[in-house]
Structures are given as structure tokens and as C-alpha cells.
mmCIF file of C-alpha atoms in Angstrom:
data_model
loop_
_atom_site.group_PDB
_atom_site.id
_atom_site.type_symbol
_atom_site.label_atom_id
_atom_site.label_comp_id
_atom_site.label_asym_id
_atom_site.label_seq_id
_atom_site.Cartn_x
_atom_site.Cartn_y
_atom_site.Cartn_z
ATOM 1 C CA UNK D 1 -13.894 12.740 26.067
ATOM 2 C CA UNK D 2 -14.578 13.124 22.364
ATOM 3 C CA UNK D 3 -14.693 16.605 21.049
ATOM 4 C CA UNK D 4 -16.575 17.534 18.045
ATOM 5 C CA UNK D 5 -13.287 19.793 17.643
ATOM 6 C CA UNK D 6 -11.443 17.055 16.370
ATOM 7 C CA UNK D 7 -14.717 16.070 14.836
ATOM 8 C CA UNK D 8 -14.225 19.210 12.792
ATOM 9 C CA UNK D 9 -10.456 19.076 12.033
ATOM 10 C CA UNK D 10 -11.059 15.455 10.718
ATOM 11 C CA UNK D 11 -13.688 16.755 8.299
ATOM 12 C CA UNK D 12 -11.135 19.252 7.031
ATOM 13 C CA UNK D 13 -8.617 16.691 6.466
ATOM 14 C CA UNK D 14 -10.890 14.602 4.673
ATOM 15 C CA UNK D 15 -12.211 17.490 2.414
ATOM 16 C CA UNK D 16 -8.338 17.953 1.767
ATOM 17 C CA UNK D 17 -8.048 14.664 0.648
ATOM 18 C CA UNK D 18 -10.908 14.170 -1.331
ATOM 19 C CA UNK D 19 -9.581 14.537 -4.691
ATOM 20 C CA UNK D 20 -6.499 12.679 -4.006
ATOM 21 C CA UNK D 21 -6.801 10.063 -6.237
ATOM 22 C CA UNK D 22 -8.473 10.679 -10.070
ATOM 23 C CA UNK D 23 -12.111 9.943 -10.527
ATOM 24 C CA UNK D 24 -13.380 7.418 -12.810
ATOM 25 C CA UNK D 25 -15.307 8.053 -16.107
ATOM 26 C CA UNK D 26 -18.198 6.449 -13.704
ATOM 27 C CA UNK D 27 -17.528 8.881 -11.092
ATOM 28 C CA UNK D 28 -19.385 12.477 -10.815
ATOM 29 C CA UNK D 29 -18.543 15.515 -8.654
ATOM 30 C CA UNK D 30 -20.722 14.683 -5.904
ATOM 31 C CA UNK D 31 -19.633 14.125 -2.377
ATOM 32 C CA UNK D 32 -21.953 12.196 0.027
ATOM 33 C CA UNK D 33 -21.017 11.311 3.524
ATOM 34 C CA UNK D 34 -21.924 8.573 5.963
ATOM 35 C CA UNK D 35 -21.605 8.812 9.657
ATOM 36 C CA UNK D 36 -22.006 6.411 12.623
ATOM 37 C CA UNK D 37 -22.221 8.382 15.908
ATOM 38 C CA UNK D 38 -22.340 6.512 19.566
ATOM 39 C CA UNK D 39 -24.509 9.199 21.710
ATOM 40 C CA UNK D 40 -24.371 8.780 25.271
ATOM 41 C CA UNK D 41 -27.950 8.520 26.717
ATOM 42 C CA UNK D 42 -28.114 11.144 28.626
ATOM 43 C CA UNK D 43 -27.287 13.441 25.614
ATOM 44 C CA UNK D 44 -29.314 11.960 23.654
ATOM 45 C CA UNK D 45 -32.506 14.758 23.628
ATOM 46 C CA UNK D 46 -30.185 17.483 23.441
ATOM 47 C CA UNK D 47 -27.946 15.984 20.768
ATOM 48 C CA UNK D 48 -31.048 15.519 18.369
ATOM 49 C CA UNK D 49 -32.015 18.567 19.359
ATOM 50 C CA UNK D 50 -28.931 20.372 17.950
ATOM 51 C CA UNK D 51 -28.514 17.808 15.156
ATOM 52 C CA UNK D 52 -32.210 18.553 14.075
ATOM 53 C CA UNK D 53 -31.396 22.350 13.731
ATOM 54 C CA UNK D 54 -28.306 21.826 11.887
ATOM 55 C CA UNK D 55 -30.331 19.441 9.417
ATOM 56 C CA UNK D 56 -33.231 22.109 8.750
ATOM 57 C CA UNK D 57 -30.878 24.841 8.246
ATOM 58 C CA UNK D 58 -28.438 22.868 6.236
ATOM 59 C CA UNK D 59 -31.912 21.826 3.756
ATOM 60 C CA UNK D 60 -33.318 25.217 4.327
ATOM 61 C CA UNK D 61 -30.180 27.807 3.612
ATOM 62 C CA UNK D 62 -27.307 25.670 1.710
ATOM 63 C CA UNK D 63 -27.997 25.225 -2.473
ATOM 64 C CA UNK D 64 -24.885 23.164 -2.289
ATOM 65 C CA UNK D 65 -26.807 20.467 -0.280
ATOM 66 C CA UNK D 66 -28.812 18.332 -1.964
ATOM 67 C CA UNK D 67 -29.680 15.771 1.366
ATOM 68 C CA UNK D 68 -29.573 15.209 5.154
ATOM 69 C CA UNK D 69 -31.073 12.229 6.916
ATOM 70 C CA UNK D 70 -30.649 11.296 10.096
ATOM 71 C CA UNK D 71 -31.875 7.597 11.526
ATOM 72 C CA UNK D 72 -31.343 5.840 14.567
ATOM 73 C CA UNK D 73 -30.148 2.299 14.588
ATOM 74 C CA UNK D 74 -32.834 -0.271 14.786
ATOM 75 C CA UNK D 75 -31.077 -2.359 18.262
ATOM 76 C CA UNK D 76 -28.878 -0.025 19.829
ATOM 77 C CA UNK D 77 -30.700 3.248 20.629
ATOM 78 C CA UNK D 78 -27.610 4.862 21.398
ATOM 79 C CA UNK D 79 -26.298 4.494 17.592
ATOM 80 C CA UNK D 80 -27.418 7.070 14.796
ATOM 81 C CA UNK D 81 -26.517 7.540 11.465
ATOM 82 C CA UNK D 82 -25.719 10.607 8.990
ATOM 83 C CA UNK D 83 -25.908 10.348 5.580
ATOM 84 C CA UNK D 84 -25.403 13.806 3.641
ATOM 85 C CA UNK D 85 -25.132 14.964 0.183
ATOM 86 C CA UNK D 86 -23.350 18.027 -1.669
ATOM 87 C CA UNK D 87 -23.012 19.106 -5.011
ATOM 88 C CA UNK D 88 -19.166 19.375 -4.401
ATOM 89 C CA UNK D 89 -16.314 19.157 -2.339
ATOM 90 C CA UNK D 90 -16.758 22.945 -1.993
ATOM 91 C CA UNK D 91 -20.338 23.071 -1.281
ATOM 92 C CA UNK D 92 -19.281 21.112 1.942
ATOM 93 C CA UNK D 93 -16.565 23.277 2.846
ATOM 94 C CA UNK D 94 -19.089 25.796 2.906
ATOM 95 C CA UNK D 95 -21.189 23.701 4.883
ATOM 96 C CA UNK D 96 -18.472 23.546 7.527
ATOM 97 C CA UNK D 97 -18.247 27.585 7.838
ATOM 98 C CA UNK D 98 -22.494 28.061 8.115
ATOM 99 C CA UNK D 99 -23.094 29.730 11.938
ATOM 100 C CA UNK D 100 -25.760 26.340 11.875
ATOM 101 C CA UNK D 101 -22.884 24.176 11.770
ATOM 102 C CA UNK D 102 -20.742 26.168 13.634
ATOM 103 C CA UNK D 103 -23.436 25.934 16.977
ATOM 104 C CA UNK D 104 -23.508 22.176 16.740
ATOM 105 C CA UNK D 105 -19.876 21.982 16.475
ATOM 106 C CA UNK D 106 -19.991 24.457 19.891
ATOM 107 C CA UNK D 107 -22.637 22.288 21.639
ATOM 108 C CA UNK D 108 -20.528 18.870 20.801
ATOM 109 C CA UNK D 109 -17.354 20.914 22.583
ATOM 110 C CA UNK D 110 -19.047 21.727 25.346
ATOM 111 C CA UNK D 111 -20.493 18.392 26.287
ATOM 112 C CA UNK D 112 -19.553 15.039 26.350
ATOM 113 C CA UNK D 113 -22.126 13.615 23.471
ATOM 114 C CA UNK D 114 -19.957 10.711 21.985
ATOM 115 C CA UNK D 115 -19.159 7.394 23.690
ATOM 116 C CA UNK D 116 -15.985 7.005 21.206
ATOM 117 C CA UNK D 117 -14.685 8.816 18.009
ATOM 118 C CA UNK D 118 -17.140 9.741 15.560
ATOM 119 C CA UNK D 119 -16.945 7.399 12.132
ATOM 120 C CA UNK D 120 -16.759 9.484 9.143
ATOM 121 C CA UNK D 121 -16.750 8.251 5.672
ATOM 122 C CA UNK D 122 -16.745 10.958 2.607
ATOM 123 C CA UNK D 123 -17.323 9.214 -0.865
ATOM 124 C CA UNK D 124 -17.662 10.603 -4.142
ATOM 125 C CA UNK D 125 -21.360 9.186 -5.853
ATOM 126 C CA UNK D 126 -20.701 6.717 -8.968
ATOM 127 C CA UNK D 127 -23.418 5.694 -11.314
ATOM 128 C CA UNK D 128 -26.072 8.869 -10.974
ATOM 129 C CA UNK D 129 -26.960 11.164 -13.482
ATOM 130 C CA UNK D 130 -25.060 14.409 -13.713
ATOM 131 C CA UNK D 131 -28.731 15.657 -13.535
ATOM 132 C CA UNK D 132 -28.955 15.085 -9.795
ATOM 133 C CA UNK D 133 -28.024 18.483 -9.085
ATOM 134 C CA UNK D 134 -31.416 19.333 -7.240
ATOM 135 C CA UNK D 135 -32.138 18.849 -3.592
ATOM 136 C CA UNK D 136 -33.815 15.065 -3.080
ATOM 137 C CA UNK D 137 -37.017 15.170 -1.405
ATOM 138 C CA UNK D 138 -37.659 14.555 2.250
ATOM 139 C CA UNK D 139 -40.591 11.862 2.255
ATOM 140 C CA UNK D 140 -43.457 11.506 4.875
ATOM 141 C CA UNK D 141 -43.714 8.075 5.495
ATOM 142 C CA UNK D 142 -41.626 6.061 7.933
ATOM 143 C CA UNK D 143 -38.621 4.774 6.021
ATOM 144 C CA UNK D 144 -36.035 2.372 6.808
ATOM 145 C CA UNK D 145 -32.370 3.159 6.034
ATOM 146 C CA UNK D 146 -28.712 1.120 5.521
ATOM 147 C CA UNK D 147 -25.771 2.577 5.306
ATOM 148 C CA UNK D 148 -22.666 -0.232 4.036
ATOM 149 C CA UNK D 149 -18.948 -0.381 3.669
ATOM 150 C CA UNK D 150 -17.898 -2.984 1.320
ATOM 151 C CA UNK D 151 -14.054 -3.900 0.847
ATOM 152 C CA UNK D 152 -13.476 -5.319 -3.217
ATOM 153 C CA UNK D 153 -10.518 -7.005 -3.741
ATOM 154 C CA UNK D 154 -8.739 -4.735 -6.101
ATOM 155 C CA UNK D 155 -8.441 -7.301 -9.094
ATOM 156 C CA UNK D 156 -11.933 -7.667 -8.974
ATOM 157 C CA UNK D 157 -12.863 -4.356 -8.907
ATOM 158 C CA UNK D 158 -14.908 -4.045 -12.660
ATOM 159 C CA UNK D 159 -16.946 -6.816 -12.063
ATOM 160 C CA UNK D 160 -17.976 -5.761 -8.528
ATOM 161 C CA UNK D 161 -18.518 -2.547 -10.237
ATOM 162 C CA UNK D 162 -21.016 -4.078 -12.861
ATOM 163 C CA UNK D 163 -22.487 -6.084 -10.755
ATOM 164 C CA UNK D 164 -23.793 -3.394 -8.126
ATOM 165 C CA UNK D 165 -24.654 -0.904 -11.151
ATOM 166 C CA UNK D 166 -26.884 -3.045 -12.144
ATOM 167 C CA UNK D 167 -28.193 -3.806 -8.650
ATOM 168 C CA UNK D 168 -28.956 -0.013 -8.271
ATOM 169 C CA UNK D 169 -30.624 0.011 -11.680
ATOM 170 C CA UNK D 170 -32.652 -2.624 -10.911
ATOM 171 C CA UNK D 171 -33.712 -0.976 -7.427
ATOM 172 C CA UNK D 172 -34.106 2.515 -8.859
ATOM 173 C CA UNK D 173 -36.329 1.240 -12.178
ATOM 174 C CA UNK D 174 -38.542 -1.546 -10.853
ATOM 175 C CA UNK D 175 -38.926 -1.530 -6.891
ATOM 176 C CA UNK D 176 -41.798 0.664 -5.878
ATOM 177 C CA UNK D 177 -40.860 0.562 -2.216
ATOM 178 C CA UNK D 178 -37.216 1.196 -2.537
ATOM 179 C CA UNK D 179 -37.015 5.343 -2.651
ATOM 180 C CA UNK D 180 -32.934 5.599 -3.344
ATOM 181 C CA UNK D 181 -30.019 3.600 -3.768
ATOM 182 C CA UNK D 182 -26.478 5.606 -3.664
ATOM 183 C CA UNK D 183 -23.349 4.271 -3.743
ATOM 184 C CA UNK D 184 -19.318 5.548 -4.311
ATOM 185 C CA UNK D 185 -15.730 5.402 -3.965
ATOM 186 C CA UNK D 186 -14.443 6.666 -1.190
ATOM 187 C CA UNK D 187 -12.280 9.697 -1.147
ATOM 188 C CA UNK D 188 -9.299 8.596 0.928
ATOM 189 C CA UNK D 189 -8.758 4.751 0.281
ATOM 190 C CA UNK D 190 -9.250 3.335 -3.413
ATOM 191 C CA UNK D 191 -11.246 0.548 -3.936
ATOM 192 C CA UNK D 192 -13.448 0.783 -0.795
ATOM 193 C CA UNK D 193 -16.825 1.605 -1.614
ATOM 194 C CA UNK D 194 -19.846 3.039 1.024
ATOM 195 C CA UNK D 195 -23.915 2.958 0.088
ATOM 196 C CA UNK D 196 -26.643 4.107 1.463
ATOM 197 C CA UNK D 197 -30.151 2.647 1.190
ATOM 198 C CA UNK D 198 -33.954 3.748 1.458
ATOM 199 C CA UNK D 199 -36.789 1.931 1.739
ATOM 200 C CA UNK D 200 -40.880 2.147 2.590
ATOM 201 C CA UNK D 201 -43.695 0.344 3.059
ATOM 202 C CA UNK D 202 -44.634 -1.672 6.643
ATOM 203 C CA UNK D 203 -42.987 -2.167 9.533
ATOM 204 C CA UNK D 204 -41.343 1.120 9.302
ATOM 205 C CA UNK D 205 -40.318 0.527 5.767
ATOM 206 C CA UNK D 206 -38.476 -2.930 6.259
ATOM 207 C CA UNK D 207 -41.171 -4.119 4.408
ATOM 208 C CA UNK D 208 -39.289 -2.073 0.974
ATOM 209 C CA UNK D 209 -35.771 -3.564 1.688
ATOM 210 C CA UNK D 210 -37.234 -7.447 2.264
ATOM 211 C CA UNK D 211 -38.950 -6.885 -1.248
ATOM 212 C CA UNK D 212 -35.451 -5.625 -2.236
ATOM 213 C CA UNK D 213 -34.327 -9.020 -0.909
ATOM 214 C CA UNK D 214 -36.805 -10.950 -3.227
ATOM 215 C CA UNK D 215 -35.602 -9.402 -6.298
ATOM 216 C CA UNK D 216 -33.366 -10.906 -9.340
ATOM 217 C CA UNK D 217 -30.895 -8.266 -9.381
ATOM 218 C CA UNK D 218 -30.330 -8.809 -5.631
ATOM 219 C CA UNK D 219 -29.980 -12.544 -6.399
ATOM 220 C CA UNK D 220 -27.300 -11.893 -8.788
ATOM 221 C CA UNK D 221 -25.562 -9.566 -5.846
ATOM 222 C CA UNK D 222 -25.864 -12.295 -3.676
ATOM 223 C CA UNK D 223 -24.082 -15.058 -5.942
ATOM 224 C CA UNK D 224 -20.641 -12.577 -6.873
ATOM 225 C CA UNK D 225 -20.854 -12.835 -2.946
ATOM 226 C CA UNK D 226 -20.142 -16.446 -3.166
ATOM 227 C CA UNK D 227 -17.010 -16.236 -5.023
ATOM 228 C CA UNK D 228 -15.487 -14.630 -1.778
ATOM 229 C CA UNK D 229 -15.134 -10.753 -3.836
ATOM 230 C CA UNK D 230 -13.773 -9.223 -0.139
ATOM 231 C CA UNK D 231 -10.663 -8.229 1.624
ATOM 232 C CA UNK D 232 -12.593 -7.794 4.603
ATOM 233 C CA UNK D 233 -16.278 -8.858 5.404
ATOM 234 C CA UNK D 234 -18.995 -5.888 4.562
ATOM 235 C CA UNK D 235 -20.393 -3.565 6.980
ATOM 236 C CA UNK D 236 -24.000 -2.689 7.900
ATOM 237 C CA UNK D 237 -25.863 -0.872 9.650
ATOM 238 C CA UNK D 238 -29.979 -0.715 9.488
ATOM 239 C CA UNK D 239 -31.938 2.060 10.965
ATOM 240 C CA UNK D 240 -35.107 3.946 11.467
ATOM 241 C CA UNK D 241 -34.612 7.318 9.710
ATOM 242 C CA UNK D 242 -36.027 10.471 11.954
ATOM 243 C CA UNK D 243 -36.927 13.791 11.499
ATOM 244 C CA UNK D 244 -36.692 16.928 13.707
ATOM 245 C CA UNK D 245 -39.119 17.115 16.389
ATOM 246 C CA UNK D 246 -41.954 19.987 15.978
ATOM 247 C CA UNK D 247 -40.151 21.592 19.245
ATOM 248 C CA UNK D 248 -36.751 21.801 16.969
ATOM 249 C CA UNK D 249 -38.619 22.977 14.220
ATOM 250 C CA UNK D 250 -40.198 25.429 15.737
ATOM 251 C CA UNK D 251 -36.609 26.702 17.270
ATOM 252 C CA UNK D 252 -35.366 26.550 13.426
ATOM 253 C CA UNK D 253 -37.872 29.065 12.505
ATOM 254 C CA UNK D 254 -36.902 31.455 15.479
#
């Protein structure tokens, strides 16, 4: 039985470690995580319940936050995703000691929500503005997310650097559809980098990310993948990104 206990002690150890290796001149002081959780079906309602409330009070109450989406994978039902943003490693810490995030931690205790161990991956963001120090905004239209792990070889690391800079340039500047495209190093092992991606348009947004697909600075992504850049193949996962039902927002406001 997985406990969100250990859920929590893991996030602890990973804030601990999350300046244990010196950022780059690329590298700001923001801390993002991504998060694959398995729900077990039948606590699924109640889990997005309690999710949902942590999410409006985390927007609503913490000015460390600056973002908290949750999506559900687009072919297994039972798979969501987290991505989250904070101004700092200490913003989150205070996340972690909110009464919001201490009830969800309580409900995942009590119950048996999660069909193996949570995946948790804290990064700090590269390539953003030093700017992005205000919350993002939470759009209306059905949008289609991606989070991805990618695994550089280490002596290729500046050109794989380069080369997805100017991929995220490209999507930020000239791709209508495509509403934010974050990437960083992660906080624990060097050289692996995590992303996530946003997209709108049809089709519950998929529409944005196969324009992505069609672009030159995607092209040019897709040839450094030719010259085998990995250690390990990339990671993906696409999904649906949902917001709290009127019922949890309703609760939120109680």
C-alpha cells in the first residue's frame, strides 16, 4: 500500500537536495515539478476531489506558487499528471507545511489511492526570464499537455542545450496554439533534463502540439535526434489537462 507519508518524506529529501549541484549561468531560481501518479479506480472521484482543493488553495493562498495543472493521461484513465511551479526551493517548502497540503497528504494516508510509488521529478527552470516571477494564467479552453524526461549524453550536453533553447524560442515566439514550453535540469541527477508542454486548439488542443510538429525549429529537434544524443530513450507522457469540478470548487470556498 503506498502512503502519501512516504510521498511526503520523499518531497523533503528532494527539497534537501535541490541545490546539490551549482546552477548554470542558464539556470534561474525556479523549481517546477512533474509528477506521474497511478490512481486506483475506485479512488479516483475522491482523489480529484482532494487534489482539486489542494490545487485552488495552493493558486488561491501561496505567492510562492506561480502554477498547478493537473491532466489525465490521454489512454490510461487511471494515470494523471502534476506539473507545479514555485518561485523557490523555499516557496515549496512552504507549500509542504499549508493545512491544504497537509489534508491531502491525510486523505492519501488514509486510503489506498496509488497503484505503485508516486514518480516525482523536481527541476530547476533553464532558459525563462528572471521576470517570470508572477503566477501564469489558468486558461479556459481545453488544452493538451506533455510532460518529458530526456537523458543527454553528458559530452553532448551544450549542443542539446542549444538546440532545445531554440526549440522553446521558436514555440514561445511564433506558435499561436502552443501556450508554454518549460524545461530544466533536474535537481538530483546532472544532465537529465524534464519539460512540460501546453497546447490548444481542436481535438482538445492536440491540434496546438501537431502544429508544433510542423514547425522548423521542431525539425531541427528532430534531426540532433538522429545522431543518437541519449543514454537512455526519452520519456512521454500526453494528457488532457483538468480543472476542479464546480462541486470542489464550491468546497474550496467553504
Amino acid at each position: 500500500m503506498v502512503r502519501v507519508l512516504s510521498l511526503g518524506c520523499m518531497f523533503q529529501f528532494l527539497v534537501d537536495l535541490a541545490w546539490s549541484f551549482s546552477a548554470s549561468p542558464s539556470t534561474s531560481s525556479l523549481l517546477a515539478l512533474n509528477a506521474k501518479l497511478v490512481v486506483r479506480p475506485d479512488q479516483q472521484e475522491a482523489w480529484l476531489h482532494e487534489i482539486g482543493l489542494d490545487q485552488i488553495c495552493t493558486r488561491r493562498d501561496e505567492p510562492g506558487n506561480l502554477q498547478f495543472m493537473v491532466g489525465q493521461d490521454t489512454t490510461d484513465s487511471n494515470i494523471f499528471y502534476l506539473h507545479e511551479e514555485f518561485v523557490n526551493s523555499q516557496a515549496f517548502e512552504a507549500h509542504t507545511q499549508t493545512p491544504h497540503f497537509a489534508r491531502y497528504k491525510d486523505f492519501c494516508d488514509k486510503h489506498d489511492v496509488f497503484e505503485q510509488e508516486p514518480e516525482l521529478l523536481f527541476y530547476q527552470i533553464m532558459g525563462e526570464s528572471e521576470e517570470l516571477k508572477e503566477k501564469r494564467s489558468v486558461g479556459t479552453e481545453p488544452t493538451f499537455g506533455l510532460n518529458v524526461n530526456l537523458y543527454p549524453k553528458p559530452e553532448i550536453r551544450e549542443a542539446f542545450l542549444e538546440v532545445i533553447q531554440n526549440n522553446k524560442q521558436g514555440t514561445d515566439t511564433t506558435e499561436p496554439l502552443a501556450l508554454q514550453y518549460t524545461y530544466g535540469e533536474s535537481t538530483t541527477k546532472p544532465n537529465v533534463f524534464y519539460f512540460h508542454e501546453q497546447y490548444v486548439g481542436d481535438n482538445h488542443g492536440k491540434q496546438g502540439f501537431d502544429a508544433h510538429a510542423q514547425t522548423d525549429h521542431f525539425a531541427a529537434w528532430e534531426d540532433f535526434v538522429t545522431t543518437d544524443p541519449f543514454v537512455q530513450p526519452p520519456e512521454i507522457g500526453f494528457y488532457h489537462i483538468c480543472e476542479p469540478s464546480s462541486s470542489t470548487v464550491v468546497a474550496a470556498k467553504e
